[in-house]
Coordinates of C-alpha atoms in Angstrom, one line a residue:
M66 CA 16.7 -36.5 -72.2
C67 CA 16.5 -40.0 -70.5
R68 CA 19.2 -41.4 -72.9
S69 CA 21.4 -38.4 -72.2
V70 CA 21.2 -38.9 -68.4
D71 CA 21.7 -42.7 -68.8
V72 CA 25.0 -42.1 -70.7
Q73 CA 26.1 -39.5 -68.2
Q74 CA 25.4 -41.8 -65.2
A75 CA 27.3 -44.6 -66.9
V76 CA 30.3 -42.4 -67.5
L77 CA 30.4 -41.2 -63.9
A78 CA 29.9 -44.7 -62.6
K79 CA 32.9 -46.0 -64.6
N80 CA 34.9 -43.0 -63.4
D81 CA 34.0 -43.7 -59.8
D82 CA 35.1 -47.3 -60.0
L83 CA 38.5 -46.3 -61.5
A84 CA 38.9 -43.5 -58.8
R85 CA 38.1 -46.0 -56.0
T86 CA 40.8 -48.4 -57.3
L87 CA 43.3 -45.6 -57.8
R88 CA 42.7 -44.2 -54.3
D89 CA 43.2 -47.7 -52.7
D90 CA 46.3 -48.3 -54.8
L91 CA 48.0 -45.0 -54.0
A92 CA 47.0 -45.3 -50.3
G93 CA 48.7 -48.6 -50.2
R94 CA 51.9 -46.9 -51.4
G95 CA 51.5 -44.2 -48.8
V96 CA 50.4 -41.5 -51.3
T97 CA 47.7 -39.0 -50.6
V98 CA 46.0 -37.3 -53.5
V99 CA 44.8 -33.7 -53.2
N100 CA 42.4 -32.4 -55.9
L101 CA 42.4 -28.6 -56.3
L102 CA 39.4 -27.0 -58.0
S103 CA 38.7 -23.4 -58.8
S104 CA 37.6 -21.0 -61.5
P105 CA 40.3 -19.6 -63.9
G106 CA 42.3 -16.8 -62.4
S107 CA 41.7 -17.7 -58.8
G108 CA 45.5 -17.9 -58.0
K109 CA 45.4 -21.6 -57.7
T110 CA 48.7 -22.2 -59.5
E111 CA 50.5 -19.5 -57.5
L112 CA 49.3 -20.9 -54.2
L113 CA 50.2 -24.4 -55.2
G114 CA 53.7 -23.3 -56.2
G115 CA 54.1 -21.8 -52.7
V116 CA 52.8 -25.0 -51.1
L117 CA 55.2 -27.2 -53.2
A118 CA 58.1 -24.9 -52.3
R119 CA 57.3 -25.0 -48.6
A120 CA 57.0 -28.8 -48.8
V121 CA 60.4 -29.1 -50.5
G122 CA 61.9 -26.8 -47.9
R123 CA 60.5 -28.9 -45.1
G124 CA 61.8 -32.1 -46.6
V125 CA 58.3 -33.4 -47.5
P126 CA 58.3 -35.5 -50.7
V127 CA 55.5 -34.1 -52.9
A128 CA 54.7 -34.1 -56.6
A129 CA 52.1 -32.3 -58.8
L130 CA 50.1 -32.9 -61.9
T131 CA 48.6 -29.8 -63.5
A132 CA 46.0 -29.8 -66.2
D133 CA 45.2 -27.2 -68.9
L134 CA 43.5 -27.2 -72.2
A135 CA 46.7 -25.9 -73.8
T136 CA 50.2 -24.6 -73.0
E137 CA 52.7 -25.9 -70.4
N138 CA 52.9 -22.5 -68.6
D139 CA 51.7 -23.8 -65.3
A140 CA 54.1 -26.8 -65.2
R141 CA 57.0 -24.5 -65.8
R142 CA 55.9 -22.2 -63.0
L143 CA 55.3 -25.1 -60.6
A144 CA 58.6 -26.7 -61.4
R145 CA 60.5 -23.7 -59.9
S146 CA 59.5 -25.1 -56.5
G147 CA 61.9 -28.0 -57.0
A148 CA 59.2 -30.6 -56.8
P149 CA 58.5 -33.2 -59.6
V150 CA 55.8 -31.8 -61.9
Q151 CA 54.0 -33.1 -64.9
Q152 CA 51.6 -31.3 -67.3
V153 CA 48.4 -32.8 -68.7
L154 CA 47.0 -31.1 -71.9
T155 CA 43.4 -32.1 -72.2
D156 CA 42.7 -31.0 -75.8
G157 CA 39.7 -29.0 -74.9
L158 CA 38.2 -31.3 -72.2
C159 CA 37.1 -29.1 -69.4
H160 CA 38.0 -31.4 -66.5
L161 CA 40.2 -34.3 -65.5
E162 CA 39.0 -37.8 -65.1
A163 CA 40.4 -40.7 -63.0
R164 CA 41.6 -42.6 -66.0
Q165 CA 43.8 -39.7 -67.1
V166 CA 45.4 -39.3 -63.6
R167 CA 46.0 -43.1 -63.4
R168 CA 47.6 -43.3 -66.9
R169 CA 49.8 -40.2 -66.2
L170 CA 51.2 -41.7 -63.0
E171 CA 52.3 -44.9 -64.6
G172 CA 56.1 -45.0 -64.6
W173 CA 56.5 -41.5 -63.4
L174 CA 55.4 -40.9 -59.8
P175 CA 58.5 -41.0 -57.5
G176 CA 58.3 -43.9 -55.1
D177 CA 58.7 -41.8 -51.9
T178 CA 55.9 -39.3 -52.7
A179 CA 53.8 -38.5 -49.7
V180 CA 51.3 -36.1 -51.3
L181 CA 50.3 -35.8 -55.0
F182 CA 48.7 -32.5 -55.7
V183 CA 46.4 -32.5 -58.8
E184 CA 45.6 -29.0 -60.2
N185 CA 42.4 -29.5 -62.1
V186 CA 41.3 -27.5 -65.2
G187 CA 40.1 -24.0 -64.2
N188 CA 36.3 -24.6 -64.0
L189 CA 33.9 -25.0 -61.1
V190 CA 31.2 -27.0 -63.0
C191 CA 32.4 -30.2 -64.7
P192 CA 35.4 -31.0 -62.4
A193 CA 33.1 -31.1 -59.4
S194 CA 31.4 -34.3 -60.7
Y195 CA 34.6 -36.3 -61.2
D196 CA 36.3 -38.2 -58.4
L197 CA 40.0 -38.4 -59.3
G198 CA 40.9 -40.8 -56.5
E199 CA 41.6 -38.0 -54.1
T200 CA 41.6 -38.1 -50.4
L201 CA 41.3 -34.4 -50.0
R202 CA 39.3 -32.1 -52.2
I203 CA 40.1 -28.4 -51.9
V204 CA 37.9 -25.7 -53.6
L205 CA 39.6 -22.3 -53.9
M206 CA 38.1 -18.9 -54.5
A207 CA 39.8 -15.5 -54.8
V208 CA 38.3 -12.7 -52.7
T209 CA 37.8 -10.8 -55.9
E210 CA 35.2 -13.3 -57.2
G211 CA 32.3 -12.4 -55.0
E212 CA 30.8 -13.7 -51.8
D213 CA 27.9 -15.4 -53.6
K214 CA 30.0 -17.8 -55.6
P215 CA 29.4 -20.8 -53.2
L216 CA 25.6 -20.4 -53.9
K217 CA 26.2 -20.2 -57.6
Y218 CA 28.4 -23.4 -57.6
P219 CA 26.9 -25.5 -54.8
T220 CA 28.1 -28.8 -56.2
A221 CA 31.8 -27.7 -56.1
F222 CA 31.6 -26.0 -52.8
G223 CA 29.3 -28.7 -51.4
S224 CA 31.8 -31.5 -52.2
A225 CA 34.8 -29.7 -50.7
H226 CA 36.7 -31.1 -47.7
L227 CA 38.4 -27.7 -47.4
V228 CA 37.6 -24.3 -48.8
V229 CA 40.4 -21.9 -49.4
T230 CA 40.2 -18.1 -50.1
T231 CA 43.1 -16.7 -52.1
K232 CA 44.5 -13.2 -52.7
T233 CA 43.4 -12.1 -49.3
D234 CA 45.7 -9.0 -49.6
L235 CA 43.0 -7.7 -52.1
A236 CA 40.1 -8.2 -49.7
G237 CA 39.9 -4.5 -48.8
P238 CA 40.2 -3.0 -52.3
A239 CA 37.7 -5.6 -53.5
G240 CA 35.2 -4.9 -50.8
F241 CA 35.1 -8.6 -49.9
D242 CA 32.6 -9.4 -47.2
E243 CA 34.2 -12.4 -45.5
A244 CA 31.3 -12.9 -43.1
A245 CA 28.8 -13.2 -45.9
F246 CA 31.1 -15.5 -47.8
R247 CA 31.5 -17.8 -44.9
A248 CA 27.8 -17.9 -44.3
N249 CA 27.2 -18.8 -48.0
V250 CA 29.8 -21.6 -47.8
H251 CA 28.2 -23.1 -44.8
R252 CA 24.8 -22.9 -46.4
V253 CA 25.9 -25.5 -48.9
N254 CA 28.6 -27.2 -46.8
P255 CA 27.9 -26.7 -43.1
S256 CA 30.9 -28.4 -41.5
V257 CA 33.7 -27.4 -43.9
E258 CA 36.8 -25.6 -42.7
I259 CA 37.7 -22.3 -44.5
V260 CA 41.3 -21.2 -44.7
R261 CA 42.6 -17.8 -45.7
T262 CA 45.6 -17.7 -48.0
C263 CA 47.8 -15.2 -49.8
A264 CA 50.6 -16.5 -52.0
R265 CA 52.2 -13.1 -52.0
T266 CA 52.6 -12.9 -48.2
G267 CA 52.7 -16.6 -47.5
E268 CA 49.5 -16.5 -45.3
G269 CA 47.9 -19.9 -45.0
V270 CA 50.5 -21.8 -47.1
D271 CA 51.7 -24.0 -44.3
T272 CA 48.1 -24.6 -43.2
V273 CA 47.2 -26.0 -46.6
L274 CA 50.2 -28.2 -46.6
D275 CA 49.5 -29.4 -43.1
R276 CA 45.9 -30.3 -43.9
A277 CA 47.1 -32.3 -46.9
L278 CA 49.7 -34.2 -44.7
A279 CA 47.1 -34.9 -42.1
T280 CA 45.0 -36.9 -44.5
R281 CA 47.9 -39.4 -44.9
H282 CA 47.0 -40.9 -41.5
A283 CA 43.3 -40.4 -41.4
A284 CA 40.4 -39.4 -43.6
P285 CA 39.3 -35.8 -43.4
P286 CA 37.0 -35.3 -40.4
H287 CA 34.6 -33.7 -42.8
R288 CA 33.7 -35.9 -45.7
P289 CA 31.0 -35.0 -48.1
P290 CA 30.5 -37.2 -51.2
L291 CA 33.5 -37.1 -53.5
A292 CA 31.4 -37.7 -56.6
P293 CA 28.3 -35.4 -56.4
R294 CA 25.3 -35.6 -58.6
P295 CA 26.2 -35.1 -62.3
H296 CA 25.4 -31.9 -64.1
D297 CA 22.9 -31.9 -67.0
H298 CA 23.3 -29.5 -69.8
G299 CA 19.8 -30.1 -71.0
R300 CA 20.7 -31.8 -74.3
T301 CA 19.7 -35.2 -75.6
H302 CA 22.4 -37.7 -76.7
D303 CA 21.2 -37.4 -80.2
D304 CA 21.8 -33.7 -80.4
P305 CA 24.3 -33.2 -83.2
H306 CA 25.6 -30.0 -81.6
D307 CA 26.1 -31.7 -78.2
D308 CA 29.0 -30.1 -76.3
G309 CA 27.8 -31.4 -72.9
H310 CA 30.6 -32.8 -70.6
R311 CA 29.5 -36.3 -70.0
H312 CA 31.5 -38.5 -72.3
S313 CA 34.8 -40.3 -71.6
H314 CA 37.8 -40.5 -73.9
D315 CA 39.2 -44.0 -73.6
D316 CA 41.6 -43.7 -76.6
D317 CA 43.7 -41.0 -75.1
H318 CA 47.3 -40.8 -76.1
E319 CA 50.4 -40.2 -74.0
H320 CA 53.0 -37.9 -75.3
T321 CA 56.0 -38.1 -73.1
H322 CA 59.5 -36.7 -73.0
P323 CA 62.5 -37.2 -70.8
H324 CA 62.6 -35.1 -67.7
E325 CA 65.6 -33.3 -69.1
H326 CA 63.6 -32.0 -72.0
T327 CA 64.4 -28.3 -72.4
H328 CA 62.5 -27.4 -75.5
P329 CA 58.9 -26.9 -74.4
H330 CA 56.5 -26.7 -77.2
D331 CA 53.3 -25.0 -76.0
R332 CA 50.5 -25.8 -78.3
A333 CA 46.9 -24.9 -78.6
R334 CA 44.8 -27.5 -80.2
P335 CA 41.4 -26.2 -81.2
H336 CA 38.6 -28.5 -80.2
P337 CA 35.1 -27.7 -79.0
G338 CA 35.3 -29.7 -75.7
D339 CA 33.8 -33.2 -75.2
R340 CA 33.0 -35.5 -78.0
D341 CA 30.7 -38.5 -78.4
P342 CA 32.8 -41.6 -77.7
A343 CA 31.6 -43.2 -80.9
H344 CA 33.2 -40.4 -82.9
D345 CA 36.0 -39.4 -80.6
G346 CA 39.2 -38.5 -82.4
G347 CA 40.6 -36.1 -79.8
R348 CA 43.4 -37.0 -77.5
D349 CA 44.7 -35.6 -74.3
H350 CA 48.5 -35.3 -74.0
F351 CA 51.0 -35.6 -71.2
H352 CA 54.1 -33.6 -70.9
P353 CA 56.7 -33.6 -68.2
A354 CA 57.6 -30.1 -66.9
P355 CA 60.7 -28.6 -68.5
A356 CA 63.7 -28.7 -66.3
V357 CA 63.8 -25.5 -64.2
A358 CA 66.2 -24.7 -61.5
P359 CA 64.6 -24.6 -58.0
A360 CA 63.9 -21.2 -56.7
S361 CA 66.5 -20.0 -54.3

């Protein structure tokens, strides 16, 4: 168990160093990074699409990276906003790491970008432990997910600078107890702001964008640790069936296409998640979003 924790701590320490450098570099270019975390199906992509479209409409230069284990579906959806979008395919890795973000931005991020939104893999466990160089970390939860979710995932909600509820138009049918939810959030993160949103009605979309823009000039007034304590899956490093999420993949491969690429090739690459670095043959891939006309 000690060897497992040692490896885990080393991976997170390396990630933290890269994230710190990335944050400083991007801040020097006037770019704020916003890391979006949620469970699958929370409505994160739909809300982000609304935020990007609102930014484009307001003349704010924004861009987005979106991560998934497979398919380019989210990138195609987000590209309809008219903002520059790139897709990262992680090949089964359940979270993004700072090195992936840094490599994906090389030679791509438009020079006038004010805010880069990073849509993390749908997961509230592993992504919570990895700083991506963000200035603002937003944790989202749909009202259909249950008021106790902050207590079940205290690392994610406890590290948030902003908590966002989504799909608020379903609060009544879902029996969502907002007071209980807020109390649970503030048990793990006493000072964090909670914003209500609904992508369908537009509720809260401008608020999320405004909070992101505010971080360009000053750090969030509420700043918990960006890299919380690591999670331990209770396995030793010698376990041959180890699928814990604590190893880095330094041999990742970039697969790029011109922005005008119009033949998306969604692909699912079966892989059981993280691998031991000594035997790592898996690679995460990077795809620009297919060209899609901006929504009218």
